[in-house]
Amino acid sequence: MTMSTIAGIDFSAPADIVARQLIGVTVLVDGVGGRIVETEAYDREDPASHAFSGPTERNASMFGPPAHAYVYRSYGIHWCLNFVCREAGHGAGVLLRALEPVAGLDIMRARRDALDERLLCSGPGKLCQALGVTRAHDGMWLAGAPFELLPAAPGLAIVEGPRIGISKAVDVPWRFGLAGSRFLSRPMRG
DNA sequence: CTTAGGATCGCCT
DNA sequence: GGCGATCCTAAGC
């Protein structure tokens, strides 16, 4: 057990390993959140990754210690939440793409102005809005408040496929999903 | 069901 | 000046 191990996951491992292990983990922010059903891995030597061109002010957290949050603004509008992995200075992370809502449903409905459970956390921008994640969470350690991570049930069936919304390394199968989940941002494409 | 366009801003070329 | 690790709405089939 080290500082980078939380909810049974060693965040110093490679991003694709961590991304796979995060499926089924419950993530709460101030008690609001759900079970992770979709993730994507991004590594330093990965043309699709924000870390590919080296550290900048925006991606600084990605080059910080593992088991911390990297939050960035997407398209000037939405926030997206990553969990940093590998050793400090490496520049790798896992994007949280979808949750199955579990706790604080009414708060999430109010924040999202949406009633349908499936629309609360079925996308990286949506789940940040539902959980109240903003730039203020960038760089925070995942083992302490406001974050709380709870271990996944063992033996979950996981599917993988190409990542979404990128134009480089489009065939790398680093998107992971909980098999059969109704809460994915989009169906898994083998 | 699928596709197209706009919102909006920090980063890069 | 262009382009995103996106989302929503509207329109088309």
CSV table of C-alpha atoms in Angstrom, one decimal, chain A residues 6-184:
chain,number,residue,atom,x,y,z
A,6,ILE,CA,-6.6,3.9,-3.6
A,7,ALA,CA,-9.7,1.6,-3.7
A,8,GLY,CA,-7.4,-1.3,-4.5
A,9,ILE,CA,-5.9,0.4,-7.6
A,10,ASP,CA,-2.2,1.3,-7.9
A,11,PHE,CA,-2.3,4.5,-9.9
A,12,SER,CA,1.5,4.3,-10.7
A,13,ALA,CA,0.6,1.6,-13.2
A,14,PRO,CA,0.3,2.3,-17.0
A,15,ALA,CA,-2.8,4.2,-18.0
A,16,ASP,CA,-4.5,1.4,-19.9
A,17,ILE,CA,-4.2,-0.9,-16.9
A,18,VAL,CA,-5.6,1.7,-14.6
A,19,ALA,CA,-8.4,2.6,-17.0
A,20,ARG,CA,-9.5,-1.1,-17.1
A,21,GLN,CA,-9.3,-1.4,-13.3
A,22,LEU,CA,-11.3,1.7,-12.7
A,23,ILE,CA,-14.4,0.2,-14.3
A,24,GLY,CA,-16.8,-0.6,-11.4
A,25,VAL,CA,-15.1,1.8,-9.0
A,26,THR,CA,-17.5,4.2,-7.3
A,27,VAL,CA,-16.4,7.8,-7.3
A,28,LEU,CA,-18.0,10.4,-5.1
A,29,VAL,CA,-17.4,14.2,-5.0
A,30,ASP,CA,-18.8,15.7,-1.8
A,31,GLY,CA,-20.9,12.5,-1.5
A,32,VAL,CA,-22.4,12.8,-5.0
A,33,GLY,CA,-21.5,10.4,-7.8
A,34,GLY,CA,-21.7,6.8,-9.1
A,35,ARG,CA,-20.1,3.8,-10.4
A,36,ILE,CA,-17.6,4.2,-13.2
A,37,VAL,CA,-18.8,2.4,-16.4
A,38,GLU,CA,-16.6,4.0,-19.1
A,39,THR,CA,-13.0,5.2,-19.2
A,40,GLU,CA,-10.2,6.1,-21.7
A,41,ALA,CA,-6.4,5.9,-21.3
A,42,TYR,CA,-4.0,8.6,-22.5
A,43,ASP,CA,-0.2,8.2,-22.2
A,44,ARG,CA,2.7,10.4,-22.8
A,45,GLU,CA,3.8,8.7,-26.0
A,46,ASP,CA,0.3,9.0,-27.4
A,47,PRO,CA,-0.5,11.6,-30.2
A,48,ALA,CA,-4.1,11.8,-28.9
A,49,SER,CA,-3.0,12.8,-25.4
A,50,HIS,CA,-2.7,16.3,-24.0
A,51,ALA,CA,0.6,15.2,-22.6
A,52,PHE,CA,2.1,14.4,-26.0
A,53,SER,CA,3.7,17.8,-26.6
A,54,GLY,CA,5.0,18.1,-23.1
A,55,PRO,CA,4.0,20.1,-20.0
A,56,THR,CA,2.0,23.3,-20.3
A,57,GLU,CA,0.1,25.3,-17.8
A,58,ARG,CA,-3.1,23.5,-18.7
A,59,ASN,CA,-1.8,20.0,-18.4
A,60,ALA,CA,0.5,20.5,-15.5
A,61,SER,CA,-1.4,18.2,-13.2
A,62,MET,CA,-1.0,15.4,-15.7
A,63,PHE,CA,2.8,15.6,-15.0
A,64,GLY,CA,2.2,15.7,-11.3
A,65,PRO,CA,2.0,12.8,-8.9
A,66,PRO,CA,-0.3,9.9,-9.6
A,67,ALA,CA,-3.7,9.4,-7.9
A,68,HIS,CA,-4.5,13.1,-8.3
A,69,ALA,CA,-7.1,14.8,-10.5
A,70,TYR,CA,-6.4,16.5,-13.8
A,71,VAL,CA,-9.3,18.7,-14.8
A,72,TYR,CA,-9.3,20.6,-18.1
A,73,ARG,CA,-11.8,22.7,-20.0
A,74,SER,CA,-13.1,21.1,-23.2
A,75,TYR,CA,-14.2,23.2,-26.2
A,76,GLY,CA,-14.2,26.2,-23.9
A,77,ILE,CA,-17.4,25.1,-22.3
A,78,HIS,CA,-17.2,21.8,-20.4
A,79,TRP,CA,-15.0,20.4,-17.7
A,80,CYS,CA,-13.5,16.9,-18.0
A,81,LEU,CA,-12.0,14.8,-15.2
A,82,ASN,CA,-8.9,12.6,-15.4
A,83,PHE,CA,-7.1,10.5,-12.8
A,84,VAL,CA,-3.3,10.9,-13.2
A,85,CYS,CA,-1.3,7.7,-13.3
A,86,ARG,CA,2.3,6.5,-13.7
A,87,GLU,CA,5.1,8.1,-11.7
A,88,ALA,CA,5.2,11.8,-11.1
A,89,GLY,CA,6.6,13.6,-14.2
A,90,HIS,CA,5.5,11.0,-16.7
A,91,GLY,CA,2.3,12.6,-18.0
A,92,ALA,CA,-0.4,9.9,-18.2
A,93,GLY,CA,-4.0,9.8,-17.2
A,94,VAL,CA,-7.4,8.2,-17.4
A,95,LEU,CA,-10.4,10.2,-18.6
A,96,LEU,CA,-13.7,9.4,-16.8
A,97,ARG,CA,-16.3,9.2,-19.6
A,98,ALA,CA,-19.4,7.9,-17.9
A,99,LEU,CA,-20.9,6.9,-14.5
A,100,GLU,CA,-23.9,4.9,-13.4
A,101,PRO,CA,-25.5,7.4,-11.0
A,102,VAL,CA,-25.6,6.0,-7.4
A,103,ALA,CA,-25.5,8.8,-4.8
A,104,GLY,CA,-27.1,12.3,-4.8
A,105,LEU,CA,-29.4,11.7,-7.8
A,106,ASP,CA,-31.6,14.8,-7.0
A,107,ILE,CA,-28.5,17.0,-6.8
A,108,MET,CA,-27.3,15.7,-10.1
A,109,ARG,CA,-30.7,16.2,-11.7
A,110,ALA,CA,-30.8,19.8,-10.5
A,111,ARG,CA,-27.3,20.6,-11.7
A,112,ARG,CA,-27.9,19.0,-15.1
A,113,ASP,CA,-31.5,20.1,-15.5
A,114,ALA,CA,-32.2,16.6,-16.6
A,115,LEU,CA,-34.6,14.0,-15.3
A,116,ASP,CA,-33.6,10.9,-17.1
A,117,GLU,CA,-31.0,8.9,-15.1
A,118,ARG,CA,-29.2,8.0,-18.2
A,119,LEU,CA,-28.5,11.6,-19.1
A,120,LEU,CA,-26.9,12.6,-15.8
A,121,CYS,CA,-23.4,11.2,-16.2
A,122,SER,CA,-23.2,9.6,-19.7
A,123,GLY,CA,-20.3,11.7,-21.0
A,124,PRO,CA,-17.1,13.3,-19.6
A,125,GLY,CA,-18.6,16.8,-19.6
A,126,LYS,CA,-21.9,15.7,-18.2
A,127,LEU,CA,-20.5,13.8,-15.3
A,128,CYS,CA,-18.4,16.8,-14.3
A,129,GLN,CA,-21.5,19.0,-14.3
A,130,ALA,CA,-23.4,16.4,-12.3
A,131,LEU,CA,-20.7,16.0,-9.7
A,132,GLY,CA,-19.8,19.7,-9.6
A,133,VAL,CA,-16.2,19.2,-10.8
A,134,THR,CA,-14.5,22.3,-12.0
A,135,ARG,CA,-11.0,23.8,-12.3
A,136,ALA,CA,-11.0,24.0,-8.5
A,137,HIS,CA,-10.6,20.2,-8.4
A,138,ASP,CA,-7.5,20.2,-10.7
A,139,GLY,CA,-4.5,18.8,-8.9
A,140,MET,CA,-6.4,17.5,-5.9
A,141,TRP,CA,-5.5,14.1,-4.3
A,142,LEU,CA,-8.1,11.5,-4.8
A,143,ALA,CA,-7.7,9.8,-1.4
A,144,GLY,CA,-9.1,12.8,0.5
A,145,ALA,CA,-12.1,15.1,0.6
A,146,PRO,CA,-14.0,16.1,-1.5
A,147,PHE,CA,-13.1,12.9,-3.4
A,148,GLU,CA,-14.0,9.4,-2.2
A,149,LEU,CA,-13.3,6.2,-4.2
A,150,LEU,CA,-14.8,2.8,-3.3
A,151,PRO,CA,-13.5,-0.5,-4.7
A,152,ALA,CA,-15.1,-2.3,-7.6
A,153,ALA,CA,-16.9,-5.6,-7.2
A,154,PRO,CA,-14.6,-8.4,-8.5
A,155,GLY,CA,-15.2,-10.2,-11.7
A,156,LEU,CA,-16.9,-7.5,-13.8
A,157,ALA,CA,-17.0,-8.1,-17.6
A,158,ILE,CA,-15.2,-5.4,-19.4
A,159,VAL,CA,-15.3,-4.5,-23.1
A,160,GLU,CA,-12.8,-2.3,-25.0
A,161,GLY,CA,-12.7,-0.3,-28.2
A,162,PRO,CA,-11.3,2.8,-29.9
A,163,ARG,CA,-11.5,6.1,-28.1
A,164,ILE,CA,-14.1,8.8,-28.9
A,165,GLY,CA,-13.7,12.3,-30.3
A,166,ILE,CA,-10.1,12.2,-31.3
A,167,SER,CA,-8.4,12.5,-34.7
A,168,LYS,CA,-5.0,10.9,-33.9
A,169,ALA,CA,-4.3,7.3,-32.9
A,170,VAL,CA,-7.9,6.6,-33.7
A,171,ASP,CA,-7.5,2.8,-33.7
A,172,VAL,CA,-5.8,2.4,-30.3
A,173,PRO,CA,-8.3,0.3,-28.3
A,174,TRP,CA,-8.0,2.3,-25.1
A,175,ARG,CA,-11.6,2.9,-24.4
A,176,PHE,CA,-13.0,0.6,-21.7
A,177,GLY,CA,-16.6,0.0,-20.7
A,178,LEU,CA,-18.7,-2.1,-18.3
A,179,ALA,CA,-20.3,-4.8,-20.5
A,180,GLY,CA,-24.0,-4.3,-21.0
A,181,SER,CA,-24.2,-1.0,-19.1
A,182,ARG,CA,-27.1,1.3,-20.1
A,183,PHE,CA,-25.1,4.3,-18.8
A,184,LEU,CA,-22.3,4.6,-21.5
